[in-house]
Amino acid sequence: MVVCGVDPGMAMTGWGIIRSQAGEPPEYVGGGAIITPSTQPLPQRLRQLFHSMSRLFQRFCPQAVAVEELFLFPKARTTAATGQARGVILLAAAEAGLPVFEYNPRTIKMAVTGFGGADKGQIQLMIQRLLTLPQLPAPDDVADALAVALCHLQTVHLPVHA
């Protein structure tokens, strides 16, 4: 199974691709961040995000997309922007005919670190360990996206071994 994990954001959307086969440890396939410049108007930023996600889906052919649920930020504007980014990501997945699974931040942290209140550094360390990466995944949005993908694999009962 190939899963694309996504940590949505307007300024930066992290993505990570993981492959897993029953009885085998998960394998890192790719990861990165889609950055939309704040100098661009909102419609162009959303368009860029949509096209970038669509290309990722075509390139890696995931069987599922796992997305972090919307986190309510203290600033309503940040929450609204993240919600718009999520909507575009969900649309790109729907257009590609991919099933989407959503997980809340606490569930993701629990799945990867065993602690629902883990900080970003702990998540990066566990992702590095679980995927046997030579260095910490950076930026942390990429680590978060890989964590969402791993959470999905655990949810569908493909064990992730440390």
PDB file of C-alpha atoms in Angstrom:
ATOM      1  CA  MET A   1       0.000   0.000   0.000  1.00  0.00           C
ATOM      2  CA  VAL A   2       1.244   3.468  -0.891  1.00  0.00           C
ATOM      3  CA  VAL A   3      -0.071   6.296   1.291  1.00  0.00           C
ATOM      4  CA  CYS A   4       0.312  10.037   0.821  1.00  0.00           C
ATOM      5  CA  GLY A   5       0.239  11.897   4.124  1.00  0.00           C
ATOM      6  CA  VAL A   6      -0.540  15.612   4.079  1.00  0.00           C
ATOM      7  CA  ASP A   7      -0.033  18.349   6.665  1.00  0.00           C
ATOM      8  CA  PRO A   8      -2.121  21.162   5.142  1.00  0.00           C
ATOM      9  CA  GLY A   9      -1.258  24.824   5.345  1.00  0.00           C
ATOM     10  CA  MET A  10      -1.606  27.881   3.173  1.00  0.00           C
ATOM     11  CA  ALA A  11       1.987  29.078   3.401  1.00  0.00           C
ATOM     12  CA  MET A  12       3.440  25.550   3.505  1.00  0.00           C
ATOM     13  CA  THR A  13       1.844  22.155   2.955  1.00  0.00           C
ATOM     14  CA  GLY A  14       3.958  19.181   3.947  1.00  0.00           C
ATOM     15  CA  TRP A  15       3.593  15.911   2.074  1.00  0.00           C
ATOM     16  CA  GLY A  16       5.078  12.467   2.560  1.00  0.00           C
ATOM     17  CA  ILE A  17       4.786   9.200   0.683  1.00  0.00           C
ATOM     18  CA  ILE A  18       5.216   5.859   2.450  1.00  0.00           C
ATOM     19  CA  ARG A  19       4.978   2.342   1.050  1.00  0.00           C
ATOM     20  CA  SER A  20       4.137  -0.599   3.251  1.00  0.00           C
ATOM     21  CA  GLN A  21       3.770  -4.301   2.632  1.00  0.00           C
ATOM     22  CA  ALA A  22       2.422  -6.760   5.166  1.00  0.00           C
ATOM     23  CA  GLY A  23       5.223  -8.093   7.336  1.00  0.00           C
ATOM     24  CA  GLU A  24       7.695  -5.458   6.163  1.00  0.00           C
ATOM     25  CA  PRO A  25       8.668  -2.189   7.826  1.00  0.00           C
ATOM     26  CA  PRO A  26       7.295   0.947   6.148  1.00  0.00           C
ATOM     27  CA  GLU A  27       9.475   2.436   3.440  1.00  0.00           C
ATOM     28  CA  TYR A  28      10.045   6.154   2.839  1.00  0.00           C
ATOM     29  CA  VAL A  29       9.323   6.980  -0.806  1.00  0.00           C
ATOM     30  CA  GLY A  30       9.419  10.770  -0.808  1.00  0.00           C
ATOM     31  CA  GLY A  31       8.541  13.932   1.009  1.00  0.00           C
ATOM     32  CA  GLY A  32       8.620  17.661   0.634  1.00  0.00           C
ATOM     33  CA  ALA A  33       6.762  20.895   1.050  1.00  0.00           C
ATOM     34  CA  ILE A  34       4.612  22.975  -1.243  1.00  0.00           C
ATOM     35  CA  ILE A  35       5.189  26.635  -0.535  1.00  0.00           C
ATOM     36  CA  THR A  36       2.839  29.331  -1.792  1.00  0.00           C
ATOM     37  CA  PRO A  37       4.202  32.875  -1.688  1.00  0.00           C
ATOM     38  CA  SER A  38       2.261  35.280   0.524  1.00  0.00           C
ATOM     39  CA  THR A  39       2.761  37.938  -2.157  1.00  0.00           C
ATOM     40  CA  GLN A  40       0.390  36.070  -4.489  1.00  0.00           C
ATOM     41  CA  PRO A  41      -3.378  36.572  -4.341  1.00  0.00           C
ATOM     42  CA  LEU A  42      -5.299  33.831  -2.539  1.00  0.00           C
ATOM     43  CA  PRO A  43      -6.892  32.308  -5.674  1.00  0.00           C
ATOM     44  CA  GLN A  44      -3.458  31.824  -7.295  1.00  0.00           C
ATOM     45  CA  ARG A  45      -2.056  30.263  -4.128  1.00  0.00           C
ATOM     46  CA  LEU A  46      -4.966  27.807  -3.980  1.00  0.00           C
ATOM     47  CA  ARG A  47      -4.547  27.019  -7.675  1.00  0.00           C
ATOM     48  CA  GLN A  48      -0.827  26.341  -7.167  1.00  0.00           C
ATOM     49  CA  LEU A  49      -1.586  24.035  -4.235  1.00  0.00           C
ATOM     50  CA  PHE A  50      -4.232  22.156  -6.227  1.00  0.00           C
ATOM     51  CA  HIS A  51      -1.948  21.620  -9.230  1.00  0.00           C
ATOM     52  CA  SER A  52       1.021  20.618  -7.054  1.00  0.00           C
ATOM     53  CA  MET A  53      -1.053  18.032  -5.166  1.00  0.00           C
ATOM     54  CA  SER A  54      -2.535  16.716  -8.421  1.00  0.00           C
ATOM     55  CA  ARG A  55       0.966  16.222  -9.847  1.00  0.00           C
ATOM     56  CA  LEU A  56       2.072  14.415  -6.681  1.00  0.00           C
ATOM     57  CA  PHE A  57      -0.870  12.030  -6.937  1.00  0.00           C
ATOM     58  CA  GLN A  58      -0.051  11.323 -10.599  1.00  0.00           C
ATOM     59  CA  ARG A  59       3.656  10.828  -9.881  1.00  0.00           C
ATOM     60  CA  PHE A  60       3.405   8.523  -6.840  1.00  0.00           C
ATOM     61  CA  CYS A  61       0.026   6.806  -7.467  1.00  0.00           C
ATOM     62  CA  PRO A  62      -0.986   6.428  -3.808  1.00  0.00           C
ATOM     63  CA  GLN A  63      -3.869   4.144  -2.885  1.00  0.00           C
ATOM     64  CA  ALA A  64      -4.935   6.491  -0.076  1.00  0.00           C
ATOM     65  CA  VAL A  65      -4.497  10.061   1.095  1.00  0.00           C
ATOM     66  CA  ALA A  66      -4.283  10.733   4.832  1.00  0.00           C
ATOM     67  CA  VAL A  67      -4.826  14.343   5.892  1.00  0.00           C
ATOM     68  CA  GLU A  68      -4.504  16.041   9.244  1.00  0.00           C
ATOM     69  CA  GLU A  69      -7.836  17.385  10.452  1.00  0.00           C
ATOM     70  CA  LEU A  70      -8.295  21.102  10.872  1.00  0.00           C
ATOM     71  CA  PHE A  71      -6.757  22.432  14.048  1.00  0.00           C
ATOM     72  CA  LEU A  72      -8.450  25.525  15.460  1.00  0.00           C
ATOM     73  CA  PHE A  73      -5.803  28.200  15.769  1.00  0.00           C
ATOM     74  CA  PRO A  74      -6.187  31.172  18.124  1.00  0.00           C
ATOM     75  CA  LYS A  75      -6.268  33.438  15.062  1.00  0.00           C
ATOM     76  CA  ALA A  76      -9.422  32.877  13.021  1.00  0.00           C
ATOM     77  CA  ARG A  77      -7.597  34.023   9.891  1.00  0.00           C
ATOM     78  CA  THR A  78      -5.026  31.215  10.203  1.00  0.00           C
ATOM     79  CA  THR A  79      -7.786  28.651  10.720  1.00  0.00           C
ATOM     80  CA  ALA A  80      -9.667  29.935   7.672  1.00  0.00           C
ATOM     81  CA  ALA A  81      -6.557  29.822   5.453  1.00  0.00           C
ATOM     82  CA  THR A  82      -5.724  26.292   6.584  1.00  0.00           C
ATOM     83  CA  GLY A  83      -9.333  25.251   5.940  1.00  0.00           C
ATOM     84  CA  GLN A  84      -9.148  26.611   2.405  1.00  0.00           C
ATOM     85  CA  ALA A  85      -5.878  24.736   1.804  1.00  0.00           C
ATOM     86  CA  ARG A  86      -7.462  21.516   3.143  1.00  0.00           C
ATOM     87  CA  GLY A  87     -10.427  21.978   0.820  1.00  0.00           C
ATOM     88  CA  VAL A  88      -8.174  22.229  -2.209  1.00  0.00           C
ATOM     89  CA  ILE A  89      -6.208  19.149  -1.120  1.00  0.00           C
ATOM     90  CA  LEU A  90      -9.432  17.163  -0.637  1.00  0.00           C
ATOM     91  CA  LEU A  91     -10.616  18.299  -4.065  1.00  0.00           C
ATOM     92  CA  ALA A  92      -7.344  17.200  -5.712  1.00  0.00           C
ATOM     93  CA  ALA A  93      -7.695  13.770  -4.057  1.00  0.00           C
ATOM     94  CA  ALA A  94     -11.336  13.489  -5.154  1.00  0.00           C
ATOM     95  CA  GLU A  95     -10.422  14.471  -8.721  1.00  0.00           C
ATOM     96  CA  ALA A  96      -7.750  11.729  -8.692  1.00  0.00           C
ATOM     97  CA  GLY A  97     -10.331   9.216  -7.422  1.00  0.00           C
ATOM     98  CA  LEU A  98      -8.412   8.634  -4.180  1.00  0.00           C
ATOM     99  CA  PRO A  99      -9.993   7.791  -0.838  1.00  0.00           C
ATOM    100  CA  VAL A 100      -9.255  10.341   1.871  1.00  0.00           C
ATOM    101  CA  PHE A 101      -8.811   9.561   5.560  1.00  0.00           C
ATOM    102  CA  GLU A 102      -8.635  12.294   8.184  1.00  0.00           C
ATOM    103  CA  TYR A 103      -6.906  12.124  11.564  1.00  0.00           C
ATOM    104  CA  ASN A 104      -6.761  14.617  14.398  1.00  0.00           C
ATOM    105  CA  PRO A 105      -3.369  15.817  15.657  1.00  0.00           C
ATOM    106  CA  ARG A 106      -3.614  13.966  18.969  1.00  0.00           C
ATOM    107  CA  THR A 107      -4.359  10.636  17.260  1.00  0.00           C
ATOM    108  CA  ILE A 108      -1.418  11.136  14.888  1.00  0.00           C
ATOM    109  CA  LYS A 109       0.980  11.923  17.733  1.00  0.00           C
ATOM    110  CA  MET A 110      -0.252   8.932  19.712  1.00  0.00           C
ATOM    111  CA  ALA A 111       0.196   6.598  16.735  1.00  0.00           C
ATOM    112  CA  VAL A 112       3.767   7.724  16.054  1.00  0.00           C
ATOM    113  CA  THR A 113       5.197   8.504  19.493  1.00  0.00           C
ATOM    114  CA  GLY A 114       2.809   6.828  21.926  1.00  0.00           C
ATOM    115  CA  PHE A 115       2.099  10.242  23.493  1.00  0.00           C
ATOM    116  CA  GLY A 116      -0.747  12.471  22.299  1.00  0.00           C
ATOM    117  CA  GLY A 117       1.008  15.610  23.520  1.00  0.00           C
ATOM    118  CA  ALA A 118       4.312  15.010  21.697  1.00  0.00           C
ATOM    119  CA  ASP A 119       6.121  18.066  20.387  1.00  0.00           C
ATOM    120  CA  LYS A 120       7.432  18.567  16.855  1.00  0.00           C
ATOM    121  CA  GLY A 121      10.955  17.484  17.806  1.00  0.00           C
ATOM    122  CA  GLN A 122       9.706  14.178  19.206  1.00  0.00           C
ATOM    123  CA  ILE A 123       7.704  13.542  16.053  1.00  0.00           C
ATOM    124  CA  GLN A 124      10.720  14.252  13.849  1.00  0.00           C
ATOM    125  CA  LEU A 125      12.889  11.853  15.879  1.00  0.00           C
ATOM    126  CA  MET A 126      10.328   9.042  15.730  1.00  0.00           C
ATOM    127  CA  ILE A 127       9.760   9.505  11.999  1.00  0.00           C
ATOM    128  CA  GLN A 128      13.519   9.335  11.446  1.00  0.00           C
ATOM    129  CA  ARG A 129      13.697   6.154  13.512  1.00  0.00           C
ATOM    130  CA  LEU A 130      10.609   4.418  12.102  1.00  0.00           C
ATOM    131  CA  LEU A 131      11.570   5.117   8.488  1.00  0.00           C
ATOM    132  CA  THR A 132      15.333   4.680   9.083  1.00  0.00           C
ATOM    133  CA  LEU A 133      16.116   8.063   7.567  1.00  0.00           C
ATOM    134  CA  PRO A 134      19.734   9.262   7.641  1.00  0.00           C
ATOM    135  CA  GLN A 135      18.661  12.627   9.055  1.00  0.00           C
ATOM    136  CA  LEU A 136      15.658  14.312  10.630  1.00  0.00           C
ATOM    137  CA  PRO A 137      12.913  15.052   8.126  1.00  0.00           C
ATOM    138  CA  ALA A 138      12.753  18.796   7.600  1.00  0.00           C
ATOM    139  CA  PRO A 139      10.965  21.079   7.651  1.00  0.00           C
ATOM    140  CA  ASP A 140       8.740  19.794  10.435  1.00  0.00           C
ATOM    141  CA  ASP A 141       5.722  19.978   8.089  1.00  0.00           C
ATOM    142  CA  VAL A 142       7.261  17.055   6.166  1.00  0.00           C
ATOM    143  CA  ALA A 143       7.697  15.068   9.384  1.00  0.00           C
ATOM    144  CA  ASP A 144       4.069  15.822  10.269  1.00  0.00           C
ATOM    145  CA  ALA A 145       2.903  14.620   6.836  1.00  0.00           C
ATOM    146  CA  LEU A 146       4.889  11.395   7.188  1.00  0.00           C
ATOM    147  CA  ALA A 147       3.378  10.966  10.659  1.00  0.00           C
ATOM    148  CA  VAL A 148      -0.131  11.241   9.182  1.00  0.00           C
ATOM    149  CA  ALA A 149       0.736   8.551   6.628  1.00  0.00           C
ATOM    150  CA  LEU A 150       2.145   6.260   9.356  1.00  0.00           C
ATOM    151  CA  CYS A 151      -0.963   6.863  11.473  1.00  0.00           C
ATOM    152  CA  HIS A 152      -3.096   5.708   8.560  1.00  0.00           C
ATOM    153  CA  LEU A 153      -1.013   2.568   8.079  1.00  0.00           C
ATOM    154  CA  GLN A 154      -1.474   1.711  11.750  1.00  0.00           C
ATOM    155  CA  THR A 155      -5.191   2.390  11.509  1.00  0.00           C
ATOM    156  CA  VAL A 156      -5.568  -0.068   8.626  1.00  0.00           C
ATOM    157  CA  HIS A 157      -3.693  -2.620  10.738  1.00  0.00           C
ATOM    158  CA  LEU A 158      -0.360  -2.675   8.957  1.00  0.00           C
ATOM    159  CA  PRO A 159       2.049  -2.725  11.909  1.00  0.00           C
ATOM    160  CA  VAL A 160       4.729  -0.054  12.076  1.00  0.00           C
ATOM    161  CA  HIS A 161       7.753  -1.462  13.917  1.00  0.00           C
ATOM    162  CA  ALA A 162      10.281   0.663  15.786  1.00  0.00           C
TER     163      ALA A 162
END
